[in-house]
Amino acid sequence: MKPARSLVLSLVTALAATLGAAWVALPAFAAGATASFVKTADWGSGWEGKYTITNGGGSTINGWSLAFDLPSGTTLGSYWDALLSSAGQRHTFTNRSWNGSIAPGASVSFGFLATGSGSPTGCQLNGAACGGGTPPPTT
């Protein structure tokens, strides 16, 4: 009986060591691309905003598009380090030729001026929520 117990204990130990090694070797979960917004200045009747897009994934991002809404009464003025298209209160910024590729762990930023007191809402980066996650379902 003692040899059987020793064999079982050896097998359990080997299995635990193998599973532990496999667990350590698994790749870390990548957050993917995210975008964060900050008002870098506010002078009452207007403000300066900045978005930073960060690649938390494991592969290079080749091209980005960031869209958000501004409330009625808030309008965009000058902008930099991105291209802009607008439809009503929905504004979409896309990369320039020189800042479209974002390596893993790297980030790019763009900024703009706005008049009014509102802040961006409904932010989407490449069709997904700016905070990360999967793209919303199409309707």
PDB file of C-alpha atoms in Angstrom:
ATOM      1  CA  MET A   1       0.000   0.000   0.000  1.00  0.00           C
ATOM      2  CA  LYS A   2       2.836   2.369   0.720  1.00  0.00           C
ATOM      3  CA  PRO A   3       4.251   2.255  -2.883  1.00  0.00           C
ATOM      4  CA  ALA A   4       0.790   3.075  -4.330  1.00  0.00           C
ATOM      5  CA  ARG A   5       0.438   6.084  -2.015  1.00  0.00           C
ATOM      6  CA  SER A   6       3.902   7.288  -3.027  1.00  0.00           C
ATOM      7  CA  LEU A   7       3.021   6.899  -6.720  1.00  0.00           C
ATOM      8  CA  VAL A   8      -0.232   8.866  -6.320  1.00  0.00           C
ATOM      9  CA  LEU A   9       1.567  11.594  -4.386  1.00  0.00           C
ATOM     10  CA  SER A  10       4.246  11.829  -7.094  1.00  0.00           C
ATOM     11  CA  LEU A  11       1.610  12.068  -9.841  1.00  0.00           C
ATOM     12  CA  VAL A  12      -0.324  14.774  -7.984  1.00  0.00           C
ATOM     13  CA  THR A  13       2.883  16.746  -7.405  1.00  0.00           C
ATOM     14  CA  ALA A  14       3.889  16.469 -11.069  1.00  0.00           C
ATOM     15  CA  LEU A  15       0.412  17.529 -12.206  1.00  0.00           C
ATOM     16  CA  ALA A  16       0.417  20.532  -9.874  1.00  0.00           C
ATOM     17  CA  ALA A  17       3.865  21.596 -11.092  1.00  0.00           C
ATOM     18  CA  THR A  18       2.807  21.273 -14.740  1.00  0.00           C
ATOM     19  CA  LEU A  19      -0.397  23.281 -14.217  1.00  0.00           C
ATOM     20  CA  GLY A  20       1.507  25.934 -12.265  1.00  0.00           C
ATOM     21  CA  ALA A  21       4.087  26.304 -15.030  1.00  0.00           C
ATOM     22  CA  ALA A  22       1.353  26.532 -17.673  1.00  0.00           C
ATOM     23  CA  TRP A  23      -0.463  29.207 -15.645  1.00  0.00           C
ATOM     24  CA  VAL A  24       2.695  31.325 -15.352  1.00  0.00           C
ATOM     25  CA  ALA A  25       3.381  30.971 -19.083  1.00  0.00           C
ATOM     26  CA  LEU A  26      -0.062  32.271 -20.118  1.00  0.00           C
ATOM     27  CA  PRO A  27       0.052  35.729 -21.726  1.00  0.00           C
ATOM     28  CA  ALA A  28      -1.246  38.627 -19.684  1.00  0.00           C
ATOM     29  CA  PHE A  29      -4.648  40.019 -20.644  1.00  0.00           C
ATOM     30  CA  ALA A  30      -4.142  43.010 -22.913  1.00  0.00           C
ATOM     31  CA  ALA A  31      -6.366  45.994 -22.270  1.00  0.00           C
ATOM     32  CA  GLY A  32      -6.470  47.020 -25.918  1.00  0.00           C
ATOM     33  CA  ALA A  33      -6.764  50.601 -27.078  1.00  0.00           C
ATOM     34  CA  THR A  34      -8.253  53.219 -24.755  1.00  0.00           C
ATOM     35  CA  ALA A  35      -8.718  56.967 -24.896  1.00  0.00           C
ATOM     36  CA  SER A  36      -8.827  59.428 -22.035  1.00  0.00           C
ATOM     37  CA  PHE A  37      -9.992  63.036 -22.017  1.00  0.00           C
ATOM     38  CA  VAL A  38      -8.846  65.979 -19.923  1.00  0.00           C
ATOM     39  CA  LYS A  39      -9.639  69.695 -19.979  1.00  0.00           C
ATOM     40  CA  THR A  40      -6.176  71.213 -19.926  1.00  0.00           C
ATOM     41  CA  ALA A  41      -7.480  74.783 -19.514  1.00  0.00           C
ATOM     42  CA  ASP A  42     -10.828  76.449 -18.768  1.00  0.00           C
ATOM     43  CA  TRP A  43     -11.494  80.193 -18.952  1.00  0.00           C
ATOM     44  CA  GLY A  44     -15.244  80.229 -18.310  1.00  0.00           C
ATOM     45  CA  SER A  45     -16.550  80.892 -21.820  1.00  0.00           C
ATOM     46  CA  GLY A  46     -14.365  78.184 -23.366  1.00  0.00           C
ATOM     47  CA  TRP A  47     -11.784  75.528 -22.729  1.00  0.00           C
ATOM     48  CA  GLU A  48      -8.961  73.450 -24.194  1.00  0.00           C
ATOM     49  CA  GLY A  49      -9.415  69.691 -24.388  1.00  0.00           C
ATOM     50  CA  LYS A  50      -6.953  66.876 -24.959  1.00  0.00           C
ATOM     51  CA  TYR A  51      -7.519  63.208 -25.790  1.00  0.00           C
ATOM     52  CA  THR A  52      -4.761  60.656 -25.312  1.00  0.00           C
ATOM     53  CA  ILE A  53      -5.071  57.328 -27.124  1.00  0.00           C
ATOM     54  CA  THR A  54      -3.070  54.523 -25.532  1.00  0.00           C
ATOM     55  CA  ASN A  55      -2.357  51.131 -27.085  1.00  0.00           C
ATOM     56  CA  GLY A  56      -2.567  48.610 -24.239  1.00  0.00           C
ATOM     57  CA  GLY A  57      -2.726  45.698 -26.678  1.00  0.00           C
ATOM     58  CA  GLY A  58      -0.049  43.440 -28.029  1.00  0.00           C
ATOM     59  CA  SER A  59      -0.016  44.597 -31.655  1.00  0.00           C
ATOM     60  CA  THR A  60       0.449  47.927 -33.424  1.00  0.00           C
ATOM     61  CA  ILE A  61      -2.642  50.014 -34.148  1.00  0.00           C
ATOM     62  CA  ASN A  62      -2.606  51.217 -37.748  1.00  0.00           C
ATOM     63  CA  GLY A  63      -5.048  54.095 -37.944  1.00  0.00           C
ATOM     64  CA  TRP A  64      -7.480  55.462 -35.392  1.00  0.00           C
ATOM     65  CA  SER A  65     -10.766  57.313 -35.300  1.00  0.00           C
ATOM     66  CA  LEU A  66     -12.188  58.917 -32.160  1.00  0.00           C
ATOM     67  CA  ALA A  67     -15.749  60.258 -32.091  1.00  0.00           C
ATOM     68  CA  PHE A  68     -17.730  62.063 -29.388  1.00  0.00           C
ATOM     69  CA  ASP A  69     -20.745  64.315 -28.914  1.00  0.00           C
ATOM     70  CA  LEU A  70     -20.816  67.837 -27.532  1.00  0.00           C
ATOM     71  CA  PRO A  71     -23.993  69.233 -25.979  1.00  0.00           C
ATOM     72  CA  SER A  72     -25.961  71.939 -27.728  1.00  0.00           C
ATOM     73  CA  GLY A  73     -24.350  75.310 -27.091  1.00  0.00           C
ATOM     74  CA  THR A  74     -20.797  73.938 -27.084  1.00  0.00           C
ATOM     75  CA  THR A  75     -18.848  74.316 -30.326  1.00  0.00           C
ATOM     76  CA  LEU A  76     -15.406  73.334 -31.545  1.00  0.00           C
ATOM     77  CA  GLY A  77     -12.801  75.827 -32.686  1.00  0.00           C
ATOM     78  CA  SER A  78      -9.165  75.158 -33.511  1.00  0.00           C
ATOM     79  CA  TYR A  79      -7.722  71.650 -33.292  1.00  0.00           C
ATOM     80  CA  TRP A  80      -4.300  70.033 -33.758  1.00  0.00           C
ATOM     81  CA  ASP A  81      -2.587  66.681 -34.323  1.00  0.00           C
ATOM     82  CA  ALA A  82      -5.714  65.150 -35.918  1.00  0.00           C
ATOM     83  CA  LEU A  83      -8.161  65.650 -38.774  1.00  0.00           C
ATOM     84  CA  LEU A  84     -11.785  66.581 -37.994  1.00  0.00           C
ATOM     85  CA  SER A  85     -15.172  65.905 -39.530  1.00  0.00           C
ATOM     86  CA  SER A  86     -18.428  66.930 -37.869  1.00  0.00           C
ATOM     87  CA  ALA A  87     -22.114  66.157 -38.316  1.00  0.00           C
ATOM     88  CA  GLY A  88     -24.270  68.215 -35.995  1.00  0.00           C
ATOM     89  CA  GLN A  89     -22.944  67.764 -32.469  1.00  0.00           C
ATOM     90  CA  ARG A  90     -21.044  64.536 -33.342  1.00  0.00           C
ATOM     91  CA  HIS A  91     -17.339  65.129 -33.975  1.00  0.00           C
ATOM     92  CA  THR A  92     -14.909  62.573 -35.372  1.00  0.00           C
ATOM     93  CA  PHE A  93     -11.156  63.010 -35.173  1.00  0.00           C
ATOM     94  CA  THR A  94      -8.850  60.770 -37.221  1.00  0.00           C
ATOM     95  CA  ASN A  95      -5.108  60.338 -37.305  1.00  0.00           C
ATOM     96  CA  ARG A  96      -2.751  62.398 -39.393  1.00  0.00           C
ATOM     97  CA  SER A  97      -0.351  60.594 -41.722  1.00  0.00           C
ATOM     98  CA  TRP A  98       2.420  60.757 -39.117  1.00  0.00           C
ATOM     99  CA  ASN A  99       0.551  59.633 -35.959  1.00  0.00           C
ATOM    100  CA  GLY A 100      -1.669  56.785 -37.140  1.00  0.00           C
ATOM    101  CA  SER A 101       0.564  53.916 -36.006  1.00  0.00           C
ATOM    102  CA  ILE A 102       0.623  53.321 -32.260  1.00  0.00           C
ATOM    103  CA  ALA A 103       3.012  50.627 -31.033  1.00  0.00           C
ATOM    104  CA  PRO A 104       2.053  48.441 -28.049  1.00  0.00           C
ATOM    105  CA  GLY A 105       2.466  50.484 -24.871  1.00  0.00           C
ATOM    106  CA  ALA A 106       2.704  53.791 -26.763  1.00  0.00           C
ATOM    107  CA  SER A 107       0.232  56.660 -26.984  1.00  0.00           C
ATOM    108  CA  VAL A 108      -0.655  59.654 -29.151  1.00  0.00           C
ATOM    109  CA  SER A 109      -2.584  62.806 -28.292  1.00  0.00           C
ATOM    110  CA  PHE A 110      -4.577  65.492 -30.051  1.00  0.00           C
ATOM    111  CA  GLY A 111      -6.217  68.635 -28.786  1.00  0.00           C
ATOM    112  CA  PHE A 112      -8.847  71.223 -29.553  1.00  0.00           C
ATOM    113  CA  LEU A 113     -10.474  74.421 -28.332  1.00  0.00           C
ATOM    114  CA  ALA A 114     -14.190  74.684 -27.570  1.00  0.00           C
ATOM    115  CA  THR A 115     -16.583  77.438 -26.586  1.00  0.00           C
ATOM    116  CA  GLY A 116     -19.356  76.819 -24.081  1.00  0.00           C
ATOM    117  CA  SER A 117     -19.366  74.870 -20.853  1.00  0.00           C
ATOM    118  CA  GLY A 118     -20.142  71.332 -22.078  1.00  0.00           C
ATOM    119  CA  SER A 119     -17.838  68.323 -22.119  1.00  0.00           C
ATOM    120  CA  PRO A 120     -17.543  65.399 -24.563  1.00  0.00           C
ATOM    121  CA  THR A 121     -19.877  62.427 -24.130  1.00  0.00           C
ATOM    122  CA  GLY A 122     -20.417  59.152 -26.007  1.00  0.00           C
ATOM    123  CA  CYS A 123     -16.737  58.673 -26.795  1.00  0.00           C
ATOM    124  CA  GLN A 124     -15.853  55.856 -29.208  1.00  0.00           C
ATOM    125  CA  LEU A 125     -12.398  54.831 -30.348  1.00  0.00           C
ATOM    126  CA  ASN A 126     -12.368  52.789 -33.567  1.00  0.00           C
ATOM    127  CA  GLY A 127     -16.013  51.908 -32.900  1.00  0.00           C
ATOM    128  CA  ALA A 128     -15.522  50.703 -29.306  1.00  0.00           C
ATOM    129  CA  ALA A 129     -15.999  52.500 -26.013  1.00  0.00           C
ATOM    130  CA  CYS A 130     -13.056  54.791 -25.240  1.00  0.00           C
ATOM    131  CA  GLY A 131     -12.562  53.054 -21.905  1.00  0.00           C
ATOM    132  CA  GLY A 132     -11.871  49.768 -23.672  1.00  0.00           C
ATOM    133  CA  GLY A 133     -14.039  46.758 -24.403  1.00  0.00           C
ATOM    134  CA  THR A 134     -15.794  45.438 -27.436  1.00  0.00           C
ATOM    135  CA  PRO A 135     -17.550  47.522 -30.065  1.00  0.00           C
ATOM    136  CA  PRO A 136     -21.250  48.096 -29.466  1.00  0.00           C
ATOM    137  CA  PRO A 137     -23.664  45.948 -31.489  1.00  0.00           C
ATOM    138  CA  THR A 138     -24.873  47.432 -34.748  1.00  0.00           C
ATOM    139  CA  THR A 139     -28.584  48.155 -35.050  1.00  0.00           C
TER     140      THR A 139
END
